[in-house]
XYZ file of N, CA and C in Angstrom:
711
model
N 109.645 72.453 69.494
C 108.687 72.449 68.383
C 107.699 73.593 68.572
N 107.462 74.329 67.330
C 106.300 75.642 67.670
C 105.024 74.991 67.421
N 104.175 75.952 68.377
C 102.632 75.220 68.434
C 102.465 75.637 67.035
N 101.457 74.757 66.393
C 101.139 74.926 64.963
C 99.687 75.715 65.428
N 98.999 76.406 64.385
C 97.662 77.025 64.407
C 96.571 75.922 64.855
N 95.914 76.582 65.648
C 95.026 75.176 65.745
C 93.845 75.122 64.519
N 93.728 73.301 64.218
C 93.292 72.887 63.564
C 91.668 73.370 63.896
N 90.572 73.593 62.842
C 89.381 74.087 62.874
C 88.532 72.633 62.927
N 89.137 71.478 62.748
C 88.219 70.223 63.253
C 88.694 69.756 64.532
N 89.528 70.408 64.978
C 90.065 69.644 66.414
C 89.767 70.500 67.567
N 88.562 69.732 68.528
C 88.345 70.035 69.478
C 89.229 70.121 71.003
N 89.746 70.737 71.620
C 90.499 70.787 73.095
C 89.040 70.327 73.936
N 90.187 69.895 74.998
C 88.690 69.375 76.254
C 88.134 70.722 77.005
N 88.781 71.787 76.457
C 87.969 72.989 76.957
C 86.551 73.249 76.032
N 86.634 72.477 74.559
C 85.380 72.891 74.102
C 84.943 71.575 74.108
N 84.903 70.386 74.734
C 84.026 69.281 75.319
C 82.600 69.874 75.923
N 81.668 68.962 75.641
C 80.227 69.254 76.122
C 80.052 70.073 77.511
N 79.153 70.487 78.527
C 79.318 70.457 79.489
C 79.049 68.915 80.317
N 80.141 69.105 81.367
C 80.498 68.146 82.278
C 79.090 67.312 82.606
N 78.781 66.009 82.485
C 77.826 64.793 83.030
C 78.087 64.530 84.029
N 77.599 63.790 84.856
C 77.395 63.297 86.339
C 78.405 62.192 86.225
N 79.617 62.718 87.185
C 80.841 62.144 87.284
C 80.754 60.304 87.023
N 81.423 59.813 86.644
C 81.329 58.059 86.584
C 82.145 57.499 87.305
N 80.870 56.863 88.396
C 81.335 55.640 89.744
C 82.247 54.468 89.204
N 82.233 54.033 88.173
C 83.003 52.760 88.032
C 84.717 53.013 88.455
N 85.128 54.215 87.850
C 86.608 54.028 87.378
C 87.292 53.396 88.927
N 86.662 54.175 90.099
C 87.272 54.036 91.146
C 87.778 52.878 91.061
N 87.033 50.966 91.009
C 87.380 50.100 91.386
C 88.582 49.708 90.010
N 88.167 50.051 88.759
C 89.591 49.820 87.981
C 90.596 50.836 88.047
N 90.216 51.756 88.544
C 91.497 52.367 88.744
C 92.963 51.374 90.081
N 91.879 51.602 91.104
C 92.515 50.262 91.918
C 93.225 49.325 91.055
N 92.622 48.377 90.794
C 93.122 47.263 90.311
C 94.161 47.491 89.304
N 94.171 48.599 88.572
C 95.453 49.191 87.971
C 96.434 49.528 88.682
N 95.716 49.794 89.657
C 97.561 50.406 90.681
C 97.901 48.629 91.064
N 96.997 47.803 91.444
C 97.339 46.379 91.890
C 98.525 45.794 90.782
N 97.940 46.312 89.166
C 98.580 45.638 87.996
C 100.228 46.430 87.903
N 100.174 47.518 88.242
C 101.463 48.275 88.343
C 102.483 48.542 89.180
N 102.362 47.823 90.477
C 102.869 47.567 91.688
C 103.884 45.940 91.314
N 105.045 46.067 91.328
C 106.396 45.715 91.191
C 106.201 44.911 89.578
N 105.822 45.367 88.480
C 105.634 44.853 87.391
C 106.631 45.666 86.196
N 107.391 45.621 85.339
C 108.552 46.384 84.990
C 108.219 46.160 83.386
N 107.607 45.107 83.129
C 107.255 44.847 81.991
C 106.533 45.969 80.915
N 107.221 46.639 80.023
C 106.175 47.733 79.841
C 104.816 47.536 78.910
N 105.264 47.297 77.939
C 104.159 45.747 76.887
C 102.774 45.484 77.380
N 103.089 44.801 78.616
C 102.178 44.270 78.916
C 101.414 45.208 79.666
N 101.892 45.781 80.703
C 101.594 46.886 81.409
C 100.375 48.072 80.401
N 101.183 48.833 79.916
C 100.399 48.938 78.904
C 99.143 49.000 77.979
N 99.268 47.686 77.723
C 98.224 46.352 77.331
C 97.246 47.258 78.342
N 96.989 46.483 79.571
C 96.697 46.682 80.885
C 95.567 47.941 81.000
N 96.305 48.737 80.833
C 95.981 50.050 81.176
C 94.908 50.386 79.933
N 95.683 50.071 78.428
C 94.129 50.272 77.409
C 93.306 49.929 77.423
N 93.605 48.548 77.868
C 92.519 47.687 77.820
C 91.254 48.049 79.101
N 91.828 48.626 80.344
C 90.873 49.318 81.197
C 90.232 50.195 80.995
N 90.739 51.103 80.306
C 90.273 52.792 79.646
C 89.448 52.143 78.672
N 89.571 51.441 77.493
C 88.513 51.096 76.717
C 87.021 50.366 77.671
N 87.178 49.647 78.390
C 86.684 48.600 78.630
C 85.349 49.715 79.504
N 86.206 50.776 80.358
C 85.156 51.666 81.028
C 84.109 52.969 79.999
N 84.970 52.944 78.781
C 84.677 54.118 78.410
C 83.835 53.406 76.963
N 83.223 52.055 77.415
C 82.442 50.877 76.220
C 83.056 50.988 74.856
N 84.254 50.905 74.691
C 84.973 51.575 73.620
C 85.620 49.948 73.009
N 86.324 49.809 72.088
C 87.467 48.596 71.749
C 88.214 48.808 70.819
N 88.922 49.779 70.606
C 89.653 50.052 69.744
C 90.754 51.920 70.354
N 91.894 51.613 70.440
C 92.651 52.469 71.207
C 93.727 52.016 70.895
N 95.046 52.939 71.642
C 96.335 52.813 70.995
C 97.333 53.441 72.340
N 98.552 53.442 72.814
C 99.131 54.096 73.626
C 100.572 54.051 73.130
N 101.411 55.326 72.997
C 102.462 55.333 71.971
C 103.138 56.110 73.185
N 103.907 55.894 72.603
C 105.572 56.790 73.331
C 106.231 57.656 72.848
N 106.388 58.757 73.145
C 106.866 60.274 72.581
C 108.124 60.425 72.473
N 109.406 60.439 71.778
C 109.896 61.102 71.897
C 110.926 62.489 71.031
N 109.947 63.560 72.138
C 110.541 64.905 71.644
C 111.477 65.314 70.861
N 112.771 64.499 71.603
C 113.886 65.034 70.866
C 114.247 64.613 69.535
N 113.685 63.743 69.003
C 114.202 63.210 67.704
C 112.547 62.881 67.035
N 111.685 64.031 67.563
C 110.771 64.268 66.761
C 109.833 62.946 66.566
N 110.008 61.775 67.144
C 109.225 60.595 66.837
C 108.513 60.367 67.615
N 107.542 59.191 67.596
C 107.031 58.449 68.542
C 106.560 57.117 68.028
N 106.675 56.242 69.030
C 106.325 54.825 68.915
C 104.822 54.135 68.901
N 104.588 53.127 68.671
C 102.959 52.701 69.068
C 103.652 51.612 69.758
N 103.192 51.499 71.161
C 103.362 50.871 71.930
C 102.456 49.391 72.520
N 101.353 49.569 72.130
C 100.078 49.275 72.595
C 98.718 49.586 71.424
N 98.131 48.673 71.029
C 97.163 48.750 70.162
C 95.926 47.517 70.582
N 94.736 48.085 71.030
C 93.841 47.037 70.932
C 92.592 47.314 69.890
N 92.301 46.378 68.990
C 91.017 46.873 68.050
C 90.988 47.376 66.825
N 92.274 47.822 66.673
C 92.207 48.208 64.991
C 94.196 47.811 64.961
N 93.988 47.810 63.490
C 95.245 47.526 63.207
C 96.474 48.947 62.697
N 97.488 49.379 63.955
C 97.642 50.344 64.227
C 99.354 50.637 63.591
N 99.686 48.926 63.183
C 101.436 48.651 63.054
C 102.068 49.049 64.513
N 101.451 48.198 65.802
C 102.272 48.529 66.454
C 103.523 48.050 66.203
N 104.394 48.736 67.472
C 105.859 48.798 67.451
C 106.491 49.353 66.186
N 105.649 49.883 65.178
C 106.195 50.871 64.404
C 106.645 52.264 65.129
N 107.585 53.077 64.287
C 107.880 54.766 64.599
C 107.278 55.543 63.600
N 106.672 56.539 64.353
C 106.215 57.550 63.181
C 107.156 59.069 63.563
N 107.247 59.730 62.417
C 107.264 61.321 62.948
C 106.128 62.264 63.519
N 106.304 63.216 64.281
C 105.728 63.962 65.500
C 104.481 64.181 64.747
N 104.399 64.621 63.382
C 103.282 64.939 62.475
C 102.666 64.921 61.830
N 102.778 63.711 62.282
C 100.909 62.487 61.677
C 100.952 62.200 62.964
N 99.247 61.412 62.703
C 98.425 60.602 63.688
C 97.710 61.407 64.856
N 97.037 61.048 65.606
C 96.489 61.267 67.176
C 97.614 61.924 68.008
N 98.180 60.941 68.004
C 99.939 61.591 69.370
C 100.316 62.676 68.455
N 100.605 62.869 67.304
C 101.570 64.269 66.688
C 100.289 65.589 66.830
N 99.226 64.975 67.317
C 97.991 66.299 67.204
C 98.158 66.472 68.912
N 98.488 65.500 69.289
C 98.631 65.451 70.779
C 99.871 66.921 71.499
N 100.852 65.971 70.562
C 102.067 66.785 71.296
C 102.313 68.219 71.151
N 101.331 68.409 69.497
C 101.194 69.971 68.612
C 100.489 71.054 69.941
N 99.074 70.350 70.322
C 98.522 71.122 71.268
C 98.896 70.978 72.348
N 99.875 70.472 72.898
C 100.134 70.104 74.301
C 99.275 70.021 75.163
N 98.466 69.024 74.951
C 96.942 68.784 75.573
C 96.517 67.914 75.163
N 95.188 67.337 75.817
C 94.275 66.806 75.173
C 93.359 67.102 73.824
N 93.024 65.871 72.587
C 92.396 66.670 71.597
C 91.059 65.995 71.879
N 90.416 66.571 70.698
C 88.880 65.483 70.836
C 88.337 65.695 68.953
N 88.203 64.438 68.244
C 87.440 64.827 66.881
C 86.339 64.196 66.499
N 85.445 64.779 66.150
C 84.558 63.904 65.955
C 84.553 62.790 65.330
N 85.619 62.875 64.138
C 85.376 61.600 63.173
C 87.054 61.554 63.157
N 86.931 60.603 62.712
C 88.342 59.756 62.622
C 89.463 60.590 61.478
N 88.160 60.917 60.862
C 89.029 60.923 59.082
C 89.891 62.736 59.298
N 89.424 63.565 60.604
C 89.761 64.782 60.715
C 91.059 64.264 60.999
N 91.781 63.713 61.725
C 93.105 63.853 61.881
C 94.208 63.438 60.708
N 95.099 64.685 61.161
C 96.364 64.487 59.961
C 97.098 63.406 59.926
N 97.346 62.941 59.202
C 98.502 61.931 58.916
C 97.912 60.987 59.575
N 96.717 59.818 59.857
C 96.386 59.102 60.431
C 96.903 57.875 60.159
N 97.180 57.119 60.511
C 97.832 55.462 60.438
C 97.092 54.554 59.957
N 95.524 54.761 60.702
C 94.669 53.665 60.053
C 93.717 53.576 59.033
N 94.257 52.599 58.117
C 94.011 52.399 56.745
C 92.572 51.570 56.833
N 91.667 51.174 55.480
C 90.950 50.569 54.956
C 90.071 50.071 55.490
N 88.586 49.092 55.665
C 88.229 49.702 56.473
C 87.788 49.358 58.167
N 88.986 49.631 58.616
C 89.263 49.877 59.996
C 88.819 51.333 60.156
N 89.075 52.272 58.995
C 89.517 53.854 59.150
C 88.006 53.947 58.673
N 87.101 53.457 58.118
C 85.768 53.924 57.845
C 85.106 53.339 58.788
N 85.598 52.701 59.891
C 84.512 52.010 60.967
C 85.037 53.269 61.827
N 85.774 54.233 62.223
C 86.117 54.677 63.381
C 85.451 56.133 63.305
N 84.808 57.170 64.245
C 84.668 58.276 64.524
C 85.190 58.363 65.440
N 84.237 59.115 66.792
C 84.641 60.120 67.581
C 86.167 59.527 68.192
N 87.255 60.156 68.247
C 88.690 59.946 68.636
C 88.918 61.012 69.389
N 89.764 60.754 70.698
C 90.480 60.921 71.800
C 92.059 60.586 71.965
N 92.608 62.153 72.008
C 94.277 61.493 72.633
C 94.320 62.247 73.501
N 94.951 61.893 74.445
C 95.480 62.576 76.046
C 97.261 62.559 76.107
N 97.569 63.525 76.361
C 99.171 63.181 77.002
C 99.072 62.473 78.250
N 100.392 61.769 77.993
C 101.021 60.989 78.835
C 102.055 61.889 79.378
N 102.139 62.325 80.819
C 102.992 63.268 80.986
C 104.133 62.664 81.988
N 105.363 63.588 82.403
C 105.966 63.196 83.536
C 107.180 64.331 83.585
N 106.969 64.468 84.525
C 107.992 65.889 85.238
C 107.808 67.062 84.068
N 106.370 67.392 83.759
C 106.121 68.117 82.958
C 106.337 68.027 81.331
N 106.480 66.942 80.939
C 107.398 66.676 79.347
C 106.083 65.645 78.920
N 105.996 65.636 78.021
C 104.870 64.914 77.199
C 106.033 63.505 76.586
N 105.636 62.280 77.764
C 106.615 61.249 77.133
C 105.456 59.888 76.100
N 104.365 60.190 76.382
C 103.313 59.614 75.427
C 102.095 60.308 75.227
N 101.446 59.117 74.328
C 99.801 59.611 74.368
C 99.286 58.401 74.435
N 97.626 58.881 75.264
C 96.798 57.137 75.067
C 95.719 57.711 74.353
N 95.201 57.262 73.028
C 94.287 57.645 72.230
C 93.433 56.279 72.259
N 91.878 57.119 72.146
C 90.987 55.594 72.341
C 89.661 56.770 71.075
N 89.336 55.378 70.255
C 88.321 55.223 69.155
C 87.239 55.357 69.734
N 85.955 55.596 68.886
C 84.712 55.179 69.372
C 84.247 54.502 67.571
N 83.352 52.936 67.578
C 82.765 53.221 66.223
C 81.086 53.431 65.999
N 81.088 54.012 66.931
C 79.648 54.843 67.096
C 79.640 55.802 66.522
N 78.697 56.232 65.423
C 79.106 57.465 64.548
C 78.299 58.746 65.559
N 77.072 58.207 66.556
C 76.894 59.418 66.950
C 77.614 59.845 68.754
N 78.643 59.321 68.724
C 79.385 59.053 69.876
C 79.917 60.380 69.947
N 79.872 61.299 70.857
C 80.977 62.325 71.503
C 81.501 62.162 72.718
N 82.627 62.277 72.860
C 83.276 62.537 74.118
C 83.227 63.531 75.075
N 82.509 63.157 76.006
C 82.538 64.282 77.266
C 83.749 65.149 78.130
N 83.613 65.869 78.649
C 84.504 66.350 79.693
C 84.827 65.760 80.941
N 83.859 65.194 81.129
C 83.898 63.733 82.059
C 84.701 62.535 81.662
N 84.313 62.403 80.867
C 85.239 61.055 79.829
C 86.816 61.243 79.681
N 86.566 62.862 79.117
C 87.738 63.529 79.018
C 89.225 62.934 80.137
N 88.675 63.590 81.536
C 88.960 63.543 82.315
C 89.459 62.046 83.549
N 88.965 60.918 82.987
C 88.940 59.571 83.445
C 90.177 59.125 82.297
N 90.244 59.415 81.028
C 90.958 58.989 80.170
C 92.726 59.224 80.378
N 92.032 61.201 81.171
C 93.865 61.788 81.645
C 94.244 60.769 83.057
N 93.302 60.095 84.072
C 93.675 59.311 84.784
C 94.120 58.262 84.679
N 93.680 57.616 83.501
C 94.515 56.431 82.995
C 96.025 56.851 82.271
N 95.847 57.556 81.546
C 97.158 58.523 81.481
C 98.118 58.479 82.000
N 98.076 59.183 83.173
C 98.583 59.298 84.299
C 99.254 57.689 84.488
N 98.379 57.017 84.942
C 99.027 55.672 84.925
C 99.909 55.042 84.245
N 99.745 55.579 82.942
C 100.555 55.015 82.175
C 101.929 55.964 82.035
N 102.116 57.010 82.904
C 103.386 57.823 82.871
C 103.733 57.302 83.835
N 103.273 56.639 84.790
C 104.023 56.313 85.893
C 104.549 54.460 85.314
N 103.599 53.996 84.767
C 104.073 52.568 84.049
C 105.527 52.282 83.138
N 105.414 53.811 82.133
C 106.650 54.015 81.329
C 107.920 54.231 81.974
N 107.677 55.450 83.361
C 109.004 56.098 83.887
C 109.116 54.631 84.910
N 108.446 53.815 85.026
C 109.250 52.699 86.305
C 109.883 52.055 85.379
N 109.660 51.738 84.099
C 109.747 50.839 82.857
C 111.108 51.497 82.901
N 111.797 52.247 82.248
C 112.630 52.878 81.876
C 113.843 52.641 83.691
N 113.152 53.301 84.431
C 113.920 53.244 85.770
C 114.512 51.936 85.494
N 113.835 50.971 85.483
C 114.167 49.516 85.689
C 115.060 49.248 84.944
N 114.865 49.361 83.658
C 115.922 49.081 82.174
C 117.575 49.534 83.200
N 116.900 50.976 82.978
C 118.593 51.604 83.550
C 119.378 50.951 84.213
N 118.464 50.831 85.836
C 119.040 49.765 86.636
C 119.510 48.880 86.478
N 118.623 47.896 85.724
C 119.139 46.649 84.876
C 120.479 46.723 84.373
N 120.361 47.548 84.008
C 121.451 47.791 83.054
C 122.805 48.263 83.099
N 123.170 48.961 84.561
C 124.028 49.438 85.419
C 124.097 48.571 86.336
N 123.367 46.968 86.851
C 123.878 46.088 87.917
C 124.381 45.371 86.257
N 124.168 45.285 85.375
C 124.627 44.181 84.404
C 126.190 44.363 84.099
N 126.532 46.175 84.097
C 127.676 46.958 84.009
C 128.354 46.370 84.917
N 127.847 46.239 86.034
C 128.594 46.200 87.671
C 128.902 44.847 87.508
N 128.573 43.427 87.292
C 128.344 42.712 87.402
C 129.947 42.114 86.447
N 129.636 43.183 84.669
C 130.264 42.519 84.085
C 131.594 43.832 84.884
N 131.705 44.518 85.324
C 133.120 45.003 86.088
C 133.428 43.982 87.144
N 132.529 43.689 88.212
C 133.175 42.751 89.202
C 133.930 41.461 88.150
N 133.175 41.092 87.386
C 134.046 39.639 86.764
C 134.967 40.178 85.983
N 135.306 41.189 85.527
C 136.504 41.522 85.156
C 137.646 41.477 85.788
N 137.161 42.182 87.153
C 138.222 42.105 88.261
C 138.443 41.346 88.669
N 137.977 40.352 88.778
C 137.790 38.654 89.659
C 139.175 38.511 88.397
N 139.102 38.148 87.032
C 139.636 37.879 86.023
C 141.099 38.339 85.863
N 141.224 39.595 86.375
C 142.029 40.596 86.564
C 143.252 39.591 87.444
N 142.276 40.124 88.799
C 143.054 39.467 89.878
C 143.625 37.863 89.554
N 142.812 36.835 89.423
C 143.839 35.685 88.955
C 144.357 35.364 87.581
N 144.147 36.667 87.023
C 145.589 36.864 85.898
C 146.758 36.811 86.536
N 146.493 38.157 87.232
C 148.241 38.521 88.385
C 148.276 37.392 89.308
N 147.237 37.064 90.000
C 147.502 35.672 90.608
C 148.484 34.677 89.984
N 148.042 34.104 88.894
C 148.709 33.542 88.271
C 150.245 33.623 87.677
N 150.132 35.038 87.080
C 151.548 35.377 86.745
C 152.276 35.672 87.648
N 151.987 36.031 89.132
C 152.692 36.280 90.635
C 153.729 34.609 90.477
N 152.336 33.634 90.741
C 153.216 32.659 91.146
C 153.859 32.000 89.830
N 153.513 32.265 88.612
C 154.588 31.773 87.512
C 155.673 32.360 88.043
N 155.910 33.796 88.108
C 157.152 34.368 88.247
C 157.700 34.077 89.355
N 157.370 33.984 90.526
C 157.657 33.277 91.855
C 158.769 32.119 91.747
N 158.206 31.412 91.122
C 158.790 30.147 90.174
C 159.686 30.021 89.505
N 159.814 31.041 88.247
C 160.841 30.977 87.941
C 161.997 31.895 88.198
N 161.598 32.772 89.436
C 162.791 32.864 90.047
C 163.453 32.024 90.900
N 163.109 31.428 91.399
C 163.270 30.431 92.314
C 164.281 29.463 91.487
N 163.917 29.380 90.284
C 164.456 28.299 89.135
C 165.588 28.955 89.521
N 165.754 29.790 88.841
C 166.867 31.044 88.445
C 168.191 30.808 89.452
N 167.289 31.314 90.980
C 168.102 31.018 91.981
C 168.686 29.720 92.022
N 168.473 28.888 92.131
C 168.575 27.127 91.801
C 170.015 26.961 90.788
N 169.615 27.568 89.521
C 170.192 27.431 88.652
C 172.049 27.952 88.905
N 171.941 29.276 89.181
C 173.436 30.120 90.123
C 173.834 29.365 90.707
N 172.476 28.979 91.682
C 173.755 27.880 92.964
C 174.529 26.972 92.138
N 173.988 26.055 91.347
C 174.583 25.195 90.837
C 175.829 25.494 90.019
N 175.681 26.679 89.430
C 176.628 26.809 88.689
C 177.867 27.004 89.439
N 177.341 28.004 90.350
C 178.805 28.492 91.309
C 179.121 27.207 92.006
N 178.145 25.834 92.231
C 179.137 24.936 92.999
C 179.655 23.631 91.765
N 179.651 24.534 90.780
C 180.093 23.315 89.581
C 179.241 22.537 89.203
N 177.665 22.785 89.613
C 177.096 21.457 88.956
C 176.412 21.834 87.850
N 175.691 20.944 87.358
C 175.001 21.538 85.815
C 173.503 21.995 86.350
N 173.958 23.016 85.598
C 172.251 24.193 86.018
C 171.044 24.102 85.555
N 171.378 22.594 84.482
C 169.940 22.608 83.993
C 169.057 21.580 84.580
N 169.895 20.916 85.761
C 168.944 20.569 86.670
C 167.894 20.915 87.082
N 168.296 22.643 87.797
C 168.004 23.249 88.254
C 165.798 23.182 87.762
């Protein structure tokens, strides 16, 4: 996809305020996020999880975390807390937060809600919302989501600081998606394996079976000759 011109209402976190005095909290939810993401496969909920932390630090309640994908130009809403977003709908790359996301390959920042193209949220959900935030969700360099979070504070801006705590939750959530996905696969290749071993099991006392049918009725067979060659009736046999 070619970068489009950049938009004249859409801020990059390079033109974010200058940087505020870093924020002590995230450390302990960041923790407890790695606690929530440690052998959990569920992606949904996971997810959930992760917005719900990023809002919760950044005094926010209304956010979204969607799933990218590139090749067929779409992306999903995965995750919605606070406004009504149609999750588990698909959109194309170019509407919403994530399609401004994936355009700049970066983080955006707008002041008001109503600047972004093709936005999703309608009526008024969409007149309660300003300053908006999306971050990529990255992994092995490929933009596989975005986590976008609301503010409905009209004189609310987002910092470079903020900025920056939001790409850490991010982060989390690329590592939440790619175990998500790992797992499916897996799943899904012991389910392969599983339904091959019982095939073969199936296999084998097929021929099992037809071994000793045929076993049998050779045996008949044999039975049957003798008799004949000593004159008796073969259908004894």
């Amino acid at each position: 996809m070619e970068a489009a011109d950049p938009d004249p209402n859409t801020r990059t976190t390079r033109d974010s305020v200058a940087p505020a005095p870093r924020l002590s909290a995230p450390f302990d939810t960041l923790a407890a996020l790695a606690e929530d993401l440690a052998g959990h496969f569920a992606l949904g909920p996971l997810l959930e999880r992760i917005l719900r932390h990023t809002l919760e630090l950044l005094g926010c309640d209304s956010g979204s975390i969607c799933t990218v994908d590139e090749a067929s130009g779409t992306y999903r809403k995965d995750a919605d807390l606070g406004v009504g977003c149609r999750s588990g709908a698909t959109f194309p790359l170019d509407e919403g937060v994530t399609g401004e996301v994936v355009r700049a390959r970066g983080t955006v920042v707008f002041d008001e809600y109503a600047q972004v193209r093709g936005g999703h949220i309608d009526g008024a959900d969409r007149d309660l919302l300003h300053a908006t935030i999306g971050v990529p969700i990255r992994w092995n360099g490929a933009i596989i989501g975005a986590l976008v979070v609301f503010s409905r504070d009209p004189g609310r801006r987002f910092s470079g600081p903020e900025a920056q705590l939001i790409e850490s939750f991010a982060a989390h959530a690329g590592i939440a998606i790619t175990n998500a996905r790992l797992h499916a696969v897996a799943a899904e290749r012991a389910q392969e394996a599983a339904v091959a071993t019982e095939r073969e099991r199936v296999v084998r006392d097929v021929h099992d079976t037809v071994g000793r049918g045929l076993a049998d009725i050779l045996l008949r067979l044999d039975e049957a000759e003798r008799r004949t060659a000593a004159g008796e009736d073969p259908r004894a046999a």
